[in-house]
PDB file of C-alpha atoms in Angstrom:
ATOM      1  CA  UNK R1468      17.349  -2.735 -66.308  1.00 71.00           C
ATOM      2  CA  UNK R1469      18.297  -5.429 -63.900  1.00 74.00           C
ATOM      3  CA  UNK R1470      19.558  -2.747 -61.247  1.00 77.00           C
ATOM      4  CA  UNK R1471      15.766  -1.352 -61.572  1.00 76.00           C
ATOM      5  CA  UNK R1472      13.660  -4.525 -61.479  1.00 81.00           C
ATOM      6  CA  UNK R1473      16.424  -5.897 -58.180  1.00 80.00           C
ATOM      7  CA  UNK R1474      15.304  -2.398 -56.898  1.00 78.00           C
ATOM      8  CA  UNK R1475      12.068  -2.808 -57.396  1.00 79.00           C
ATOM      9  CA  UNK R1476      12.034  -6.305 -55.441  1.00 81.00           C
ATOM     10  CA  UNK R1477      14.214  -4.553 -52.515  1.00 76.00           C
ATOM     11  CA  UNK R1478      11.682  -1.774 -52.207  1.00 82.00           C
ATOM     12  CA  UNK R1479       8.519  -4.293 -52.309  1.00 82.00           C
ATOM     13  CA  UNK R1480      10.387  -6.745 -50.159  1.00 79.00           C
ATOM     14  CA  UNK R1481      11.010  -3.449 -47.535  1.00 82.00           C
ATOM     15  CA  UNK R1482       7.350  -2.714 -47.762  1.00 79.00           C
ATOM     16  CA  UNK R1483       6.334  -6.710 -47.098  1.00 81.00           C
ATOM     17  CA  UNK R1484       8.591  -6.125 -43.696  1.00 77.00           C
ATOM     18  CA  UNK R1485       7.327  -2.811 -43.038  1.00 78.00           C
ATOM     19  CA  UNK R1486       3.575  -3.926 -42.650  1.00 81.00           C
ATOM     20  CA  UNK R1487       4.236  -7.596 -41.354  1.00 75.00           C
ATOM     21  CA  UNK R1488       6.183  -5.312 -38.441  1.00 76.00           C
ATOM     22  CA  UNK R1489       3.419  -3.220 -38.066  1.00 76.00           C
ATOM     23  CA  UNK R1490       1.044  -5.631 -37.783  1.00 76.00           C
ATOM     24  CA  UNK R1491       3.431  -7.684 -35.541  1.00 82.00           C
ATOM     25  CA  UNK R1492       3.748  -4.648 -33.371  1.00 76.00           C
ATOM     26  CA  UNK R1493      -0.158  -3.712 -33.386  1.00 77.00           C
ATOM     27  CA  UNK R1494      -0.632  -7.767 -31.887  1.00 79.00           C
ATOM     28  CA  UNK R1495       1.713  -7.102 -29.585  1.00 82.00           C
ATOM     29  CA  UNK R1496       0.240  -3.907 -28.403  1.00 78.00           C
ATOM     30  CA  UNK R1497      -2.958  -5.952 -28.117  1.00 78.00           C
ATOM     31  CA  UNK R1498      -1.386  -8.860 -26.454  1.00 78.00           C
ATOM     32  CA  UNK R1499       0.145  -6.285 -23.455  1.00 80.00           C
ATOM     33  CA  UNK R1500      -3.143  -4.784 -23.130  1.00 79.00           C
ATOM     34  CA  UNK R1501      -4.747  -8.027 -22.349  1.00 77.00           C
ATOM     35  CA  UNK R1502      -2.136  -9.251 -20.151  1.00 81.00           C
ATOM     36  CA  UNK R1503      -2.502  -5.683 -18.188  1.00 84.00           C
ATOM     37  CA  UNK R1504      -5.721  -6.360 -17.650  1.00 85.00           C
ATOM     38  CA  UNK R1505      -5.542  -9.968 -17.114  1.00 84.00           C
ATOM     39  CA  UNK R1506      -3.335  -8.723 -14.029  1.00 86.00           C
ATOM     40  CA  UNK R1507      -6.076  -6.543 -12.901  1.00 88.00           C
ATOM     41  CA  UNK R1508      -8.946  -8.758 -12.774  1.00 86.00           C
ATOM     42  CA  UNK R1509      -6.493 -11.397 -10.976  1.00 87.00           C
ATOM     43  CA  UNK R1510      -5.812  -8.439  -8.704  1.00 89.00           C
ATOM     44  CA  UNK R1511      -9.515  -8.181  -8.129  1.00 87.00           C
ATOM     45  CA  UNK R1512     -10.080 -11.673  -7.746  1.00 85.00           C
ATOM     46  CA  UNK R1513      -6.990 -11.693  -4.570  1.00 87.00           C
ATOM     47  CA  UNK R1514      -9.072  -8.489  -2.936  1.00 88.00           C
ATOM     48  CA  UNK R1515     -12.148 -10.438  -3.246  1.00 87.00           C
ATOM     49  CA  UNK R1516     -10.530 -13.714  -1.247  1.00 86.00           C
ATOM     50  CA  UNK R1517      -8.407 -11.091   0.720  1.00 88.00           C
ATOM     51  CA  UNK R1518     -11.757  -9.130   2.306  1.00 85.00           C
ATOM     52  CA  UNK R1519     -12.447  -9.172   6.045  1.00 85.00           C
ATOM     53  CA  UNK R1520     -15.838  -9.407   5.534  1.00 89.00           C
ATOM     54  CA  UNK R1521     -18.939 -10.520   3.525  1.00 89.00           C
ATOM     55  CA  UNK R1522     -19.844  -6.315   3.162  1.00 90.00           C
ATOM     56  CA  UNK R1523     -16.602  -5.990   1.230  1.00 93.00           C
ATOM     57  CA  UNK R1524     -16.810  -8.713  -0.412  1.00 92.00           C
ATOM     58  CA  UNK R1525     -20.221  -7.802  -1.641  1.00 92.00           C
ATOM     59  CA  UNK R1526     -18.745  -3.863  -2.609  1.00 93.00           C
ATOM     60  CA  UNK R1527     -15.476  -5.789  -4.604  1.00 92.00           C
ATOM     61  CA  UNK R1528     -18.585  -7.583  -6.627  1.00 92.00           C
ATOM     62  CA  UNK R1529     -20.591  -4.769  -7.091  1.00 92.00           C
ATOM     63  CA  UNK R1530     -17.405  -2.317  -8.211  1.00 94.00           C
ATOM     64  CA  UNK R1531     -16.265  -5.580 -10.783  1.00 92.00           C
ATOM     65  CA  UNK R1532     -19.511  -5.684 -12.245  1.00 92.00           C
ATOM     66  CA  UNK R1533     -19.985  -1.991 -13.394  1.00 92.00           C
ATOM     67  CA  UNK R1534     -15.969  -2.140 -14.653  1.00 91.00           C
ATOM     68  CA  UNK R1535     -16.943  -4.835 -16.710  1.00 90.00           C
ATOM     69  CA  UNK R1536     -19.996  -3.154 -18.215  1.00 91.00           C
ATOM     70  CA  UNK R1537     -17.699   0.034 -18.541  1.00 91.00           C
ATOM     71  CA  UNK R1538     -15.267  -2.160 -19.948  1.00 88.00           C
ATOM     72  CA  UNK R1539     -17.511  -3.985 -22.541  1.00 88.00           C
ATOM     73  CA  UNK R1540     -19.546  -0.603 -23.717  1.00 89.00           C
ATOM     74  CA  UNK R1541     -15.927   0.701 -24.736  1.00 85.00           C
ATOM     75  CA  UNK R1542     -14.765   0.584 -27.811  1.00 83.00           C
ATOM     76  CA  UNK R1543     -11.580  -0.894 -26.607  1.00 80.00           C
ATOM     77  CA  UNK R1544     -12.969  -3.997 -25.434  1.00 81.00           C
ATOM     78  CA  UNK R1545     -11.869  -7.280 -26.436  1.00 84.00           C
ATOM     79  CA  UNK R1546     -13.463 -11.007 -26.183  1.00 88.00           C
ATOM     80  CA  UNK R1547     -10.645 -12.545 -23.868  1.00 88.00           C
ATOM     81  CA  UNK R1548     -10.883  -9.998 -21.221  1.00 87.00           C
ATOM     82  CA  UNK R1549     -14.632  -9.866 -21.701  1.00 89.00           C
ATOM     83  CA  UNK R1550     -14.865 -13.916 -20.965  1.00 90.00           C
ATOM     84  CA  UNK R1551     -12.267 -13.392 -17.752  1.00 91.00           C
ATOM     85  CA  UNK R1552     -14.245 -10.452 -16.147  1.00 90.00           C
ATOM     86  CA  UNK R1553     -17.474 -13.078 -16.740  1.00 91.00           C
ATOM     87  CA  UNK R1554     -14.985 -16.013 -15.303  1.00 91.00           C
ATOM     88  CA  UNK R1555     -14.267 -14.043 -12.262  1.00 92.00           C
ATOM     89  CA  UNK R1556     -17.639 -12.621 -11.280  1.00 92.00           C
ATOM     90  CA  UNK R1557     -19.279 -16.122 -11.624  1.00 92.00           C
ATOM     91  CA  UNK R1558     -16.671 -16.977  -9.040  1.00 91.00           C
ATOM     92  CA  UNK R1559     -17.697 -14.497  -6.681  1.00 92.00           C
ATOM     93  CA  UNK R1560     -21.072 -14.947  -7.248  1.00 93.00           C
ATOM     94  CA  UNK R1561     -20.767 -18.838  -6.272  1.00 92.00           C
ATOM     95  CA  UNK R1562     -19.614 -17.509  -2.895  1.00 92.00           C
ATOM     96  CA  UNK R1563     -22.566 -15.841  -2.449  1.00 93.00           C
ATOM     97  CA  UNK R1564     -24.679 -18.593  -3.979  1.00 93.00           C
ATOM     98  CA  UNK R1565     -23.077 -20.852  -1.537  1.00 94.00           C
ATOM     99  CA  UNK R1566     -23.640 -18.706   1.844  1.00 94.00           C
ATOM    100  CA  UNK R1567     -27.323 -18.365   0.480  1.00 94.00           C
ATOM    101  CA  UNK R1568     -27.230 -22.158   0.013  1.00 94.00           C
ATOM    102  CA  UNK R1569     -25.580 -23.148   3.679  1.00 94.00           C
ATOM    103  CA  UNK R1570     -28.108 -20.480   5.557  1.00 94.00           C
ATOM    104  CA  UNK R1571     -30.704 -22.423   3.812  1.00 93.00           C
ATOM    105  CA  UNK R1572     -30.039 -25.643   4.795  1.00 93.00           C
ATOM    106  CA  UNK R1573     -29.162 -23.914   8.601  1.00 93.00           C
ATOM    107  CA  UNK R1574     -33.060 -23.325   8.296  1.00 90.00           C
ATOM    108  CA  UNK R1575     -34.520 -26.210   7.141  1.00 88.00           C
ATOM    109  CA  UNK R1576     -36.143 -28.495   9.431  1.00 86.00           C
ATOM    110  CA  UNK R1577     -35.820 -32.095   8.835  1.00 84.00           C
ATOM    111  CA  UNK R1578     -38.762 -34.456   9.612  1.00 85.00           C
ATOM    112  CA  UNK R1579     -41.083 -30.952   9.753  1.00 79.00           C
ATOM    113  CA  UNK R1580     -44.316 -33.547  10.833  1.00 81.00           C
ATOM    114  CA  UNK R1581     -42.613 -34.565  13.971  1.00 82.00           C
ATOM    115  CA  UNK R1582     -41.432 -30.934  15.284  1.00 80.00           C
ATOM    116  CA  UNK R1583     -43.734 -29.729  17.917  1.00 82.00           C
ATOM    117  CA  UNK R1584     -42.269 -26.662  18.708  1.00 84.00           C
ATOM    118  CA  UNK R1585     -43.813 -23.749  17.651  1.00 85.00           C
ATOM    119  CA  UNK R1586     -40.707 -21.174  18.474  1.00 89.00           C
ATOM    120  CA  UNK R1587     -38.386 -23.458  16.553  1.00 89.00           C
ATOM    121  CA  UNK R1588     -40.757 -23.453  13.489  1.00 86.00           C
ATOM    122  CA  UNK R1589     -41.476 -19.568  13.777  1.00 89.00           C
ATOM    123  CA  UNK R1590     -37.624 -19.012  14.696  1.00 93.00           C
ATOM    124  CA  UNK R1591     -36.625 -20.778  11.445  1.00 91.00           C
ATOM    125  CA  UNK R1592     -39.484 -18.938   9.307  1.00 91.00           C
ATOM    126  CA  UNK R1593     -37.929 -15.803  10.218  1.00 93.00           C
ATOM    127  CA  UNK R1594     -34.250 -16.565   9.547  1.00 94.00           C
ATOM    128  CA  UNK R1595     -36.130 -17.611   6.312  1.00 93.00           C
ATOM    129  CA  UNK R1596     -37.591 -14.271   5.809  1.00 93.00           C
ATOM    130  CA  UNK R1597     -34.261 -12.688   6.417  1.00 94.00           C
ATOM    131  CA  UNK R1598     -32.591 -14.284   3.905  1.00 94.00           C
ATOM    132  CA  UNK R1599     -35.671 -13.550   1.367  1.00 93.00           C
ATOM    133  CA  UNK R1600     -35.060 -10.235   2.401  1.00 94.00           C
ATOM    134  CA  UNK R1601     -31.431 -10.186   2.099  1.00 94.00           C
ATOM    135  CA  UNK R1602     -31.762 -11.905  -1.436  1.00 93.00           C
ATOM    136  CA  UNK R1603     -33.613  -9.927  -2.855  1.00 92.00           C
ATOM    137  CA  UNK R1604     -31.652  -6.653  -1.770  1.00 92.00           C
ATOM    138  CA  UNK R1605     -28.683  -8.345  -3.182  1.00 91.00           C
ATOM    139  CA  UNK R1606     -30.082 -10.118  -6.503  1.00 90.00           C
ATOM    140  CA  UNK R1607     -28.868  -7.908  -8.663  1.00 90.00           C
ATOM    141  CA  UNK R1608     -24.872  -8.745  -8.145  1.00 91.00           C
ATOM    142  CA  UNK R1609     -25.158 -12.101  -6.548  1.00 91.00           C
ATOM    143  CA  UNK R1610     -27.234 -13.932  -9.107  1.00 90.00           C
ATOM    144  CA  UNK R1611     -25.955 -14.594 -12.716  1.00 86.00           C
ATOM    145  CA  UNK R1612     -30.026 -14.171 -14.177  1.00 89.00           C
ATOM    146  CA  UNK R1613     -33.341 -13.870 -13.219  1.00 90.00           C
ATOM    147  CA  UNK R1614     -33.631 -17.998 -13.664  1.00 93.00           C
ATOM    148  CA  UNK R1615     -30.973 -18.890 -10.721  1.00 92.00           C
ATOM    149  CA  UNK R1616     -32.932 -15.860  -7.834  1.00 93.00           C
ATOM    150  CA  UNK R1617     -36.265 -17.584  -9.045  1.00 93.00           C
ATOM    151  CA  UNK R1618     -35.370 -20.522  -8.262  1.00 93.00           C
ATOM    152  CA  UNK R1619     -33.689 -19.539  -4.765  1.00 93.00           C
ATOM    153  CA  UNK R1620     -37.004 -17.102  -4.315  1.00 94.00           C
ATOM    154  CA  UNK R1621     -39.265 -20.113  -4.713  1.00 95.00           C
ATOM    155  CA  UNK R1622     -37.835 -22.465  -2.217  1.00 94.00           C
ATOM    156  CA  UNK R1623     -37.861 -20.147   0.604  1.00 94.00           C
ATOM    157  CA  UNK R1624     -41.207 -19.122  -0.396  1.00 94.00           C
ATOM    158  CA  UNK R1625     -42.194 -23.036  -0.362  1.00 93.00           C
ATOM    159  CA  UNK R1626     -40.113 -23.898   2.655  1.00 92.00           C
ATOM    160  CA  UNK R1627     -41.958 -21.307   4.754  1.00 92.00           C
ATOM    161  CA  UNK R1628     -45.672 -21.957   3.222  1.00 93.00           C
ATOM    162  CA  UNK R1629     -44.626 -25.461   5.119  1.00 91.00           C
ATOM    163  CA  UNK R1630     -43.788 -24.267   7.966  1.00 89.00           C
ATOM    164  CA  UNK R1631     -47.230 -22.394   8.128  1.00 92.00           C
ATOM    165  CA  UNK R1632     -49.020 -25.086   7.417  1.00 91.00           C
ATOM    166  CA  UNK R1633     -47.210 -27.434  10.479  1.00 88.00           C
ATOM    167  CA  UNK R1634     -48.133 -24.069  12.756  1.00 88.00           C
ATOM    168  CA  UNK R1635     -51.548 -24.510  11.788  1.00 90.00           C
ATOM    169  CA  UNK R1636     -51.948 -28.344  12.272  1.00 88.00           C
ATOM    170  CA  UNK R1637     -50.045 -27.276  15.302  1.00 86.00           C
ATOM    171  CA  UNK R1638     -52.921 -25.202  16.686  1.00 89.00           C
ATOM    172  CA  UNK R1639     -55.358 -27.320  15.345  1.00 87.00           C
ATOM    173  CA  UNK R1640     -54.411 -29.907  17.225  1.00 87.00           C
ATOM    174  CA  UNK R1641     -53.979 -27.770  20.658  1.00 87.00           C
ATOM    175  CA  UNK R1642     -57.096 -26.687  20.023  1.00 87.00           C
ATOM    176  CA  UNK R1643     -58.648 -30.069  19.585  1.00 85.00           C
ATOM    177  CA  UNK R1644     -56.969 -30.971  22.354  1.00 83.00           C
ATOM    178  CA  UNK R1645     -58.490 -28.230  24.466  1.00 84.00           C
ATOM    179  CA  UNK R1646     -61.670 -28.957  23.268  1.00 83.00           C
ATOM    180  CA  UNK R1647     -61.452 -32.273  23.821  1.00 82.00           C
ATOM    181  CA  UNK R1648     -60.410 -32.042  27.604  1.00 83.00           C
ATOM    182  CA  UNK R1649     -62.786 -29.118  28.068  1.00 83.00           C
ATOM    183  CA  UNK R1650     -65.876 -32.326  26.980  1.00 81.00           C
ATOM    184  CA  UNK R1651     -64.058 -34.446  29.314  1.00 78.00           C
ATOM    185  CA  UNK R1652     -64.722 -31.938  32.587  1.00 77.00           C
ATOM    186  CA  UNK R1653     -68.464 -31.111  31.412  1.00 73.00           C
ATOM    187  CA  UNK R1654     -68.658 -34.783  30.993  1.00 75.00           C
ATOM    188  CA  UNK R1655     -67.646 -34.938  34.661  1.00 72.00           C
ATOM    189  CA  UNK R1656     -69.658 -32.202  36.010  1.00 70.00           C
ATOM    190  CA  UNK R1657     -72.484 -34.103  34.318  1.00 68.00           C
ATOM    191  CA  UNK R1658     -72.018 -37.395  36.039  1.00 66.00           C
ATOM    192  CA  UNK R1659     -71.319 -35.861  39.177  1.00 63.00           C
ATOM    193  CA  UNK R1660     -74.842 -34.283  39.317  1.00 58.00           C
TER     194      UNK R1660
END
């Protein structure tokens, strides 16, 4: 009786091992899988520094972001790689965020009420337009959501709507000008009868 109840124990206690190892081994499994594709997005992030130029760059970002909606529709996916694909195309997309940011500010004219120059205001409205344009060709990859191109959208938008209006008080005042000098000479024709 005891040699059946001690073989009893040694057969449950075999079983207890036998699924704590499997489950050991199924987390480990898991684990490597992660850590493969932990290397991978690393890998992706190195190309991305690594590119020559801002159109590969852009073509890294684009090819990351459809892996990691390939990745997450899978059934396969898993939260920790899910968050570092996310960690490493916000980093990419602050790159872009930045240039967007710097080309901006390139553009801007400070003091706006004192610049006279029509060809530096119309020069600057059209590297404003170009980056519109450029933003929105690129919104869907560079942006995070909707909210952050809105806002980018917007202050262009603004920042030339100002620079129209200085052209316009520009040419107002030329034509004041004009039509004040033009008084002037009939004034002078007048007295000189």
């Amino acid at each position: 009786m005891k040699r059946k109840i001690i073989g009893c124990i040694v057969i449950i206690c075999i079983c207890i091992a036998g699924i704590a190892g499997f489950f050991m081994y199924q987390k480990k499994t898991k684990q490597a899988a992660i850590d493969a594709r932990f290397d991978q997005i690393y890998s992706i992030g190195n190309d991305f520094s690594a590119a020559g130029s801002r159109d590969e760059q852009l073509d890294i970002l684009k090819k990351t972001i459809e892996e990691r909606d390939t990745y997450n529709s899978s059934q396969d996916s898993m939260k920790e790689v899910s968050e570092k694909y996310d960690s490493v195309i916000l980093g990419m997309q602050g790159i872009f965020t930045k240039e967007y940011d710097a080309d901006i500010a390139q553009n801007t004219l400070d003091n706006l009420d004192t610049v006279e120059d029509t060809d530096t205001i119309n020069q600057a409205k059209d590297q404003l337009n170009q980056i519109l344009a450029k933003i929105d060709a690129e919104k869907a990859y560079t942006f995070s959501d909707e909210k952050t191109y809105t806002i980018y959208q917007k202050k262009i938008i603004e920042l030339m709507e100002s620079y129209d209006k200085r052209l316009e008080a520009i040419e107002a005042q030329k034509q004041a000008e004009e039509e004040a000098k033009r008084q002037a000479e009939d004034s002078k024709k007048f007295a000189d009868r």
